[in-house]
Every structure is written in structure tokens, then in C-alpha cells.
Coordinates of C-alpha atoms in Angstrom, one line a residue:
X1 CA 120.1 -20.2 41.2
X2 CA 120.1 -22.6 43.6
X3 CA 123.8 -24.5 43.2
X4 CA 127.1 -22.4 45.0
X5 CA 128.5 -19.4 43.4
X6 CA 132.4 -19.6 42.2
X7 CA 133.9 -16.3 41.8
X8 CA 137.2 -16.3 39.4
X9 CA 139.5 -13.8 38.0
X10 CA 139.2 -14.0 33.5
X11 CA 140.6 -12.1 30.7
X12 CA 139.8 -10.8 27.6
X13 CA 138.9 -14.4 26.2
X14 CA 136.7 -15.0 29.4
X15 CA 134.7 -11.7 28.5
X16 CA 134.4 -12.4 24.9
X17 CA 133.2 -15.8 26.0
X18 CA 130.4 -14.8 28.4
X19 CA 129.3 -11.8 26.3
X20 CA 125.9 -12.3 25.7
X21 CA 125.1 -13.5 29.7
X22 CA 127.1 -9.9 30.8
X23 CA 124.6 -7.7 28.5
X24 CA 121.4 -9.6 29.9
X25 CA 122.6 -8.9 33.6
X26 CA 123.8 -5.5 32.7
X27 CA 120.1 -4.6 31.1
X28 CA 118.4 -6.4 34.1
X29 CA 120.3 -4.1 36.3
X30 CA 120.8 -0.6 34.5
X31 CA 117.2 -0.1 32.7
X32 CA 115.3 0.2 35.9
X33 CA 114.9 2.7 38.2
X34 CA 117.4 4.5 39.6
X35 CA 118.8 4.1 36.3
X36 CA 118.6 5.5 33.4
X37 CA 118.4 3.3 30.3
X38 CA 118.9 6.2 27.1
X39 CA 117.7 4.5 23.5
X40 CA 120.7 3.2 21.3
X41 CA 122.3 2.0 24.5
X42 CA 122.5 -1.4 23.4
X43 CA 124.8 -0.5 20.7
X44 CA 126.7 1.7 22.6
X45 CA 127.7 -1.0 25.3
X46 CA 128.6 -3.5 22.9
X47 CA 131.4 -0.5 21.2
X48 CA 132.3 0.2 24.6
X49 CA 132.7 -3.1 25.6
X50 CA 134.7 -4.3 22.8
X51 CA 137.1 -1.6 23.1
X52 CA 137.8 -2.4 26.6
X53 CA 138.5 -5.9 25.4
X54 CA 141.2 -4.7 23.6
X55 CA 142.8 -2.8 26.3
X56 CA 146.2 -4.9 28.0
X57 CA 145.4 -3.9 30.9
X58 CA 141.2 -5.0 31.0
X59 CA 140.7 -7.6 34.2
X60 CA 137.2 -9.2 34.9
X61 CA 136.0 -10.8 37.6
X62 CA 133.1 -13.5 37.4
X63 CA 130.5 -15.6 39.2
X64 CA 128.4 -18.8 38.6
X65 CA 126.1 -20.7 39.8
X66 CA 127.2 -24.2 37.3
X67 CA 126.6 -22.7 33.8
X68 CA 124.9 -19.7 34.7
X69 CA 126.5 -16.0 35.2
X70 CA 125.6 -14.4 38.7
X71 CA 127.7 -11.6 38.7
X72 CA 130.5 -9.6 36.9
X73 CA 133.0 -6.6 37.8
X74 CA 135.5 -5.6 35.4
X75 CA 137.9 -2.6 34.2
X76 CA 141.1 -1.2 33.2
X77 CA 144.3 1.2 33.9
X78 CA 143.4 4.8 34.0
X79 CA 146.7 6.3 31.5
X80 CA 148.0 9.7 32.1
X81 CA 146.1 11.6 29.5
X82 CA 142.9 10.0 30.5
X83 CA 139.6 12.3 30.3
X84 CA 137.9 10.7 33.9
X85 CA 138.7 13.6 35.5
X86 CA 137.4 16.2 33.0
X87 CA 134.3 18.1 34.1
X88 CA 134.0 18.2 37.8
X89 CA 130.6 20.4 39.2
X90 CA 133.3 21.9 41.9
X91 CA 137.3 22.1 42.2
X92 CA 139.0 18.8 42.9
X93 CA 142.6 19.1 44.7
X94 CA 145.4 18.3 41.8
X95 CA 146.9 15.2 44.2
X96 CA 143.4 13.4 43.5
X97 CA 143.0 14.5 39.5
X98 CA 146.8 13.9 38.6
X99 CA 147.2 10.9 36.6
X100 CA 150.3 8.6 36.1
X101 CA 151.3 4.9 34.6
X102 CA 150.0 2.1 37.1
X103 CA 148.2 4.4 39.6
X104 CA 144.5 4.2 38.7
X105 CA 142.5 0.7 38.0
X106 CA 138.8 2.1 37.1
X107 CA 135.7 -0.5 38.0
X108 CA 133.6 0.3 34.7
X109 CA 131.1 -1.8 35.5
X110 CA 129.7 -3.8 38.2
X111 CA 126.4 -6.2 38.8
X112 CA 125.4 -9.3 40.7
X113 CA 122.0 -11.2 40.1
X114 CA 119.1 -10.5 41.4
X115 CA 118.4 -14.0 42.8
X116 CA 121.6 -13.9 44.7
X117 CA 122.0 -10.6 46.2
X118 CA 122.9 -9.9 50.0
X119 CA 124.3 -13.1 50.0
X120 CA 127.9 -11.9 49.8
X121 CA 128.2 -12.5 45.9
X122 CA 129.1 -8.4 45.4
X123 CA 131.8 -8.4 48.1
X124 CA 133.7 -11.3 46.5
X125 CA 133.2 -9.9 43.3
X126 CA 134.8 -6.8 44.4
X127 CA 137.5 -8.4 46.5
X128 CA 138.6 -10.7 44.0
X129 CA 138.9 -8.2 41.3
X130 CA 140.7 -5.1 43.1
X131 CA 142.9 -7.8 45.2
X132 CA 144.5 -9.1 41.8
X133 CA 145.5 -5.0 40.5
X134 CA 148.6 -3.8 41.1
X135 CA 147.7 -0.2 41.2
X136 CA 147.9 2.0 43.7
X137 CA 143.9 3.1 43.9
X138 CA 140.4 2.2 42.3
X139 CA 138.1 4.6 41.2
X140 CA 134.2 4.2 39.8
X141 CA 131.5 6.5 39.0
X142 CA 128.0 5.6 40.2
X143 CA 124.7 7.7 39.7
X144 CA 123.7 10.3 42.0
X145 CA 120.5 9.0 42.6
X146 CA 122.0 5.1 43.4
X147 CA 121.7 5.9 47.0
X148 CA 122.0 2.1 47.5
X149 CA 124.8 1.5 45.4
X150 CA 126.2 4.5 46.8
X151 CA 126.3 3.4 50.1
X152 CA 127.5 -0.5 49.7
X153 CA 130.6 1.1 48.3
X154 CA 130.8 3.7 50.9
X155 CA 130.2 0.9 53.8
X156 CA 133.4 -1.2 51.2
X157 CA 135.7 2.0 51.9
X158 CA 135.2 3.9 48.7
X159 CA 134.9 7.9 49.2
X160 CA 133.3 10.2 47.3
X161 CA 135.7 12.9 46.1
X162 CA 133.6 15.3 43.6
X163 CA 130.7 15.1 40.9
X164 CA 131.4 15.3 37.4
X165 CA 129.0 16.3 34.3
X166 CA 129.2 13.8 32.2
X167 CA 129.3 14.4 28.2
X168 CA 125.6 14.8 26.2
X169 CA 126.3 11.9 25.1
X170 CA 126.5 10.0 28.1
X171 CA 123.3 8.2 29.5
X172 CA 123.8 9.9 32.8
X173 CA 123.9 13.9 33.2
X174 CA 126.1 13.4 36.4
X175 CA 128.0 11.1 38.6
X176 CA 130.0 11.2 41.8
X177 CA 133.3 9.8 41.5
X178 CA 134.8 7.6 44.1
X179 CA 137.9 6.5 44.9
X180 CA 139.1 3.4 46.8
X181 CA 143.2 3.1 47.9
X182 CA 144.4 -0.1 46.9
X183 CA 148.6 0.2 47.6
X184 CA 149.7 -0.7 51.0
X185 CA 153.0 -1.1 49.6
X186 CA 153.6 2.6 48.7
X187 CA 152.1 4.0 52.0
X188 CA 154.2 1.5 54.4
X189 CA 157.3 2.6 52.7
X190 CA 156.6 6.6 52.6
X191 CA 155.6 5.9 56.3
X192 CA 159.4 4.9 56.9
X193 CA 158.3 1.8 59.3
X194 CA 156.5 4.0 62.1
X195 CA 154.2 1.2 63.0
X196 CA 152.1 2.9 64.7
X197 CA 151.2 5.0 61.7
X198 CA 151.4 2.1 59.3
X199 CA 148.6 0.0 61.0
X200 CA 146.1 3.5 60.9
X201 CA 146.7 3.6 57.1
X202 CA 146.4 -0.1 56.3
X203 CA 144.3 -2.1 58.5
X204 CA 140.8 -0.1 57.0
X205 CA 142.0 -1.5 53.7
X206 CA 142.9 -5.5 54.2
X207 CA 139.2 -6.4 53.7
X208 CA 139.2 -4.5 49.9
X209 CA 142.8 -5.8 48.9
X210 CA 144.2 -9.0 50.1
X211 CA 147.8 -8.3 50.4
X212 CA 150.3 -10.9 51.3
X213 CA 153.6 -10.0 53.5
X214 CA 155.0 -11.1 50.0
X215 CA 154.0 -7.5 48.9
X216 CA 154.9 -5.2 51.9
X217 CA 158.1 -4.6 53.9
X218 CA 159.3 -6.5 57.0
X219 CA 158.9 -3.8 59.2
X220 CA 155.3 -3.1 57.8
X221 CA 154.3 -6.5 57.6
X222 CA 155.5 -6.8 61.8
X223 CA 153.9 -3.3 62.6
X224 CA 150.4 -4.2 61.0
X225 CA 150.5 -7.8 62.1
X226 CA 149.9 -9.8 58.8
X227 CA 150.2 -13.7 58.5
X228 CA 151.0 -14.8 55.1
X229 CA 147.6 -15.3 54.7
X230 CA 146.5 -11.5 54.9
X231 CA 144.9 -12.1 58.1
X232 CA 145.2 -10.6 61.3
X233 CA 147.2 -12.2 64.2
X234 CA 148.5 -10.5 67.4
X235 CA 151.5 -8.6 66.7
X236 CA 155.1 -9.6 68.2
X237 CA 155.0 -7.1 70.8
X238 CA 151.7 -8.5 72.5
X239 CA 153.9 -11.9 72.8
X240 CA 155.1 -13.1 76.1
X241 CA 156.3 -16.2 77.4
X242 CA 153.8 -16.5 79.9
X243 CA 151.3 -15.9 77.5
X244 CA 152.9 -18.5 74.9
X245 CA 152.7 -20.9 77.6
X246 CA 148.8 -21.3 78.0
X247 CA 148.6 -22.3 74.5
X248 CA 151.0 -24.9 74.6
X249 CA 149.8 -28.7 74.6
X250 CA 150.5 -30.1 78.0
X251 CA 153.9 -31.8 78.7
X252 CA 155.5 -29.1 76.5
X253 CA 158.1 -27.1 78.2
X254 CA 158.1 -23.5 77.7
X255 CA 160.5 -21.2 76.7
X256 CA 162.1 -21.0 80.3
X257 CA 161.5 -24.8 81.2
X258 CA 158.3 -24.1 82.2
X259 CA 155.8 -26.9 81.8
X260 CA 152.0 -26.1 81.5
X261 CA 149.4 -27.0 84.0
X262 CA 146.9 -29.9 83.6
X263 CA 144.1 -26.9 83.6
X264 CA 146.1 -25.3 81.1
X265 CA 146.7 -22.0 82.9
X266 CA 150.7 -22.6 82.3
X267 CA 153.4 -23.4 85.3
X268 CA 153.6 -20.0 85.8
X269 CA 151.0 -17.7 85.9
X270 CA 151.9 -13.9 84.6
X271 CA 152.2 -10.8 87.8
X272 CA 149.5 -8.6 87.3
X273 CA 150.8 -4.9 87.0
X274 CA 150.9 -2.8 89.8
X275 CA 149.1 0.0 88.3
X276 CA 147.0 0.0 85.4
X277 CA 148.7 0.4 81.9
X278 CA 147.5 2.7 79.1
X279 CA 148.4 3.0 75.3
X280 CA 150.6 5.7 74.1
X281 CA 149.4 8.1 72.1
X282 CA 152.7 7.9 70.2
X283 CA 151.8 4.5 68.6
X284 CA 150.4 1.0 68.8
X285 CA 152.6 -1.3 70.9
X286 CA 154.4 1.4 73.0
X287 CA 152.4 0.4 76.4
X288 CA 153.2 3.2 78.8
X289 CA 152.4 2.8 83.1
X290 CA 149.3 5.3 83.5
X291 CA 149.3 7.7 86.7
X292 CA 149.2 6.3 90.2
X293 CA 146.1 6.7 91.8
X294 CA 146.4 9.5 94.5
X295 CA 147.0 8.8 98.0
X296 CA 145.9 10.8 100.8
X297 CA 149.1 12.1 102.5
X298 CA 149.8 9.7 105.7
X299 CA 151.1 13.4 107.2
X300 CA 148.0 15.3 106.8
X301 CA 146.7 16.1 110.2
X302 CA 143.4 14.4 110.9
X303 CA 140.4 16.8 111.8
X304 CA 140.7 16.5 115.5
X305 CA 144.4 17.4 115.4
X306 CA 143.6 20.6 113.2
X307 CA 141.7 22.0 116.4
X308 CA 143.4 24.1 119.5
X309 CA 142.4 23.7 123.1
X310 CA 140.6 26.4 122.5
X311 CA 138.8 25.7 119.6
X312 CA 137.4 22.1 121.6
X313 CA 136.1 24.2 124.7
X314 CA 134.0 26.7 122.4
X315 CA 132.9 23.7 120.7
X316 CA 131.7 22.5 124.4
X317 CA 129.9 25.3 125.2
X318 CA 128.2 25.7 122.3
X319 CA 126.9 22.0 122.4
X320 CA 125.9 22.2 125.5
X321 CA 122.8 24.8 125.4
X322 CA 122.0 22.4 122.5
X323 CA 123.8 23.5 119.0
X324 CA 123.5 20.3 117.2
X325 CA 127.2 18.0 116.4
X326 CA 125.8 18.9 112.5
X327 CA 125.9 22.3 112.8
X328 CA 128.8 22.3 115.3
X329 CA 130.7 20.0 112.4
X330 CA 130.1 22.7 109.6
X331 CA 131.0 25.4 112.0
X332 CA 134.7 23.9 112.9
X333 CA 135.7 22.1 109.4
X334 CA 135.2 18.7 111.0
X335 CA 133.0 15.5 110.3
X336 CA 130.1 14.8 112.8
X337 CA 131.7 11.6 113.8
X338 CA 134.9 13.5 114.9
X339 CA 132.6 16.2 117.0
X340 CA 130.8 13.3 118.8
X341 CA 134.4 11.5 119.6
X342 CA 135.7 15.0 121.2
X343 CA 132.5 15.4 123.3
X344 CA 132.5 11.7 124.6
X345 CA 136.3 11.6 125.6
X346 CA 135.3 15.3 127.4
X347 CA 132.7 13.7 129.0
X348 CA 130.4 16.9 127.8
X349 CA 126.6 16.4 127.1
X350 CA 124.0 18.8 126.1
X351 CA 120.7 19.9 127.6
X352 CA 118.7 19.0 124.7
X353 CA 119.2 14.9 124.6
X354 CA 118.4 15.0 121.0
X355 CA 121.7 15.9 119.7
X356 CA 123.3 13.8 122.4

């Protein structure tokens, strides 16, 4: 496969179409090691396969390189009286297992070509896919020991939330179930427009679902700092004129008249703060002045000033049968410098000319 890989979103018609190239990718993948490949599987995939098929709410996502399949991810709508979350090894919490209409969009199944792999094939696969649900999470089960598969979805955002034993009939004994939030929509509302908050829960998820601001609320689509393209772009409180005004083309005036400089640095350059500023704790965007570095008091007597009259003359006659200024300056609470300073305006000098 040497010619560019399309990824597109298909239907039932698209899967019923393409058949016969899924099942050869899906046997290339899943009957080697780590996988296990049971006898009558064949036959089982096809049943399961068609019955998915049937299901309104089946999506598939495909890619090609011309005529020739390089990948596939497809699934369907969890329902409320769904069996997935029968038979976990170890208690799951009741918020995860709970099951309602539109909440859970399960990735059955999901393999890219050898030929094309770690070339970003997988990733648009799954982006493609999960960005066209409407639900509010994803879920999959993958093989315990698929350590690799395991951890692209991990590195994708998915989390592992429990291992389930999987009927006899099943071709694997076990498999951890993962779950990957899809909704932004949901969470920025429930967040009631705390933007700091907001842009914690979504940003991690853009690159798995591409929302539009079409989908979220004003104030969440302001607090996480969406264009209409999904992308990122600074949000309105890191705007400023001055800041506006480097990026304007030259000639342009700015929002207060200004006009740029040829160098494009701007007609007027933005004050630097007077003390450094630090982000609040409470949320993005709340910029908060941080503490002002410590002065020394200009009332704080110096170290000369701290000594009597007669603290100076002891010092002088303990210099003078030849205590050195170091031991004289640890003695008194003083630097050396200040204990040479007293001795030289005193005129005093010491017998042994080494400390002098």
C-alpha cells in the first residue's frame, strides 16, 4: 500500500459492501499471538457481524489506500438492559455499570493494516469514528495480554475500569474493560460555566472527540478557548490591545489609534509588571500579583550602630594583643569588614601585623 489512506465515516451498506476485506484484516490481526483465534470463529464473526448490521444505531469507520481496505473501527449504542457489564473479576462502582439510552457507544472491533501501521492510520480511525457519536462515553474490551493494544488506547485517553470473565463461549476467558468520555456538552453544563473547571475536564479530550462550539455552551466554549474549528486559540482573557497590536499589518491603527512599528513591535510597547504575576489556584484566567520580594528594613540599625562605646573599646583591646578581626567579628555579631572600619577610624593596630 503505497497510495494515501482516506479515512471516512459508512453505514450499514458500507459494511455489507466491504465484508469480505473486514474478515481478511480481522483474521490477519486476531489469529496471532496475543490473540487467541478459538475453531468455529469464522462462523461466529460472520452471526455477529450481521447482527450488528442490523442494529440503527451501528457506525463504521473506514480506510483505503485506492481499492484496498487499511483499516476499520466500528460499533453500536450500549441499551439499558445490556449484558457488557455482567461478570466483573472485582466490584465496579454503580455510576460506571449503570446503563441508559444514548450514553454508551461500544468500539466492537478495531484493526489497521499491517503495511500501514504507526503511520497515524489507527488515530484517524478512532478519531473519526468516536467524533461522529453523540453519546456521552466509549467503551471496548481488549485482551489482557494485548499489552500493546492496551497501551495505544491508554496513551488515546481510555481507562481501564475492571476485568470481566467473559462467557465459555467467548474466545477470550477475560478482558479489561475501558472506558473513554466522549460528552463535553454534558460536563460543561453540570460545571455551571466555572471555566477554570471546564478547561480541566475538556481540554484531555479534544484530541479523541472533535467538538465544534456548535455543540457546547457560550461560556464553555469562551472558558476552554475553542475556534469553530475544535482547535485551540488563546482565550479572551489573554487578549490585550497592546498585544493585538503586534500582529497587526503595518499602517493599521489599533484599537486606541495606535499604529504599529515598521519592526512590528507596535506604537506602543506593553509596561512590564512591577512584580511578578502568578496563576490563581482558583482558576485559569484569574492572574493574581504574587508576593513582593522582601526588603531589608531601611530602619534596621547597621552592625556598627548595634555596638556601645563600650562594646568598641573591648573590641580594641582584644585586637590589640592580636585576637584576629574573624574571631573578633563572630564574638560581637558583626561582619569582618565592619570590625576593620571601627579599628581604622580608631586608629588601633595590633601587635601581630597579620591580622592588621
Amino acid at each position: 500500500m503505497t497510495s494515501a489512506v482516506t479515512v471516512s465515516l459508512g453505514a450499514a451498506a458500507t459494511a455489507r459492501r466491504l465484508f469480505e476485506p473486514i474478515y481478511r484484516l480481522y483474521y490477519e490481526t486476531f489469529s496471532k499471538p496475543p490473540y487467541q483465534w478459538p475453531e468455529g470463529e469464522e462462523e461466529q464473526y460472520r452471526r455477529r457481524f450481521e447482527r450488528l448490521m442490523g442494529d440503527p444505531t451501528f457506525g463504521i469507520a473506514v480506510a483505503q489506500c485506492g481499492d484496498e481496505l487499511a483499516g476499520f473501527a466500528y460499533g453500536y449504542t450500549l441499551r439499558p438492559g445490556t449484558k457488557w457489564w455482567e461478570g466483573f473479576v472485582t466490584p465496579v462502582p454503580p455510576e460506571v455499570t449503570t446503563e441508559w439510552e444514548g450514553r454508551t457507544f461500544a468500539l466492537i472491533d478495531f484493526a489497521v493494516d499491517e503495511s500501514v501501521r504507526g503511520k497515524g492510520v489507527g488515530r484517524r480511525l478512532h478519531d473519526t469514528l468516536l467524533g461522529s457519536r453523540h453519546e456521552e462515553r466509549a467503551t471496548l474490551a481488549v485482551e489482557p495480554q494485548a499489552h500493546e493494544a492496551r497501551g495505544i488506547y491508554e496513551h488515546w485517553g481510555w481507562q481501564v475500569v475492571g476485568r470481566l470473565r467473559g462467557p465459555a463461549t467467548d474466545f477470550a476467558p477475560e478482558f479489561d474493560i475501558m472506558v473513554l468520555p466522549l460528552s463535553l456538552k454534558a460536563q460543561a453544563v453540570s460545571l455551571g460555566g466555572r471555566c477554570g473547571a471546564v478547561h480541566a475536564v475538556a481540554a484531555p479530550l479534544l484530541s479523541a472527540a472533535r467538538v465544534t462550539t456548535a455543540q457546547l455552551p457560550t461560556g464553555a466554549v469562551h472558558a476552554i478557548g475553542l475556534s469553530d474549528s475544535g482547535l485551540r486559540e488563546p482565550p479572551p482573557w489573554a487578549a490585550s490591545p497592546q498585544r493585538d497590536l503586534r500582529h497587526r499589518p503595518y499602517g493599521e491603527a489599533g484599537p486606541g489609534g495606535e499604529t504599529p512599528h515598521p519592526q512590528g513591535c507596535g506604537g506602543k510597547r506593553p509596561r512590564r509588571p512591577r512584580w511578578p504575576v502568578q496563576r490563581s489556584p482558583q482558576g485559569v484566567g484569574m492572574a493574581v500579583p504574587a508576593q513582593r520580594p522582601l526588603r531589608r528594613n531601611p530602619r534596621q540599625p547597621r552592625g556598627r550602630e548595634r555596638l556601645t562605646s563600650a562594646d568598641i573599646a573591648s573590641l580594641i583591646e582584644s585586637f590589640q594583643p592580636g585576637t584576629s578581626k574573624r574571631e573578633l567579628a563572630q564574638r560581637y555579631g558583626i561582619s569582618e569588614s565592619t570590625v576593620k572600619r571601627l579599628l581604622h577610624a580608631r586608629g588601633a593596630r595590633g601587635e601581630d601585623k597579620r591580622f592588621a
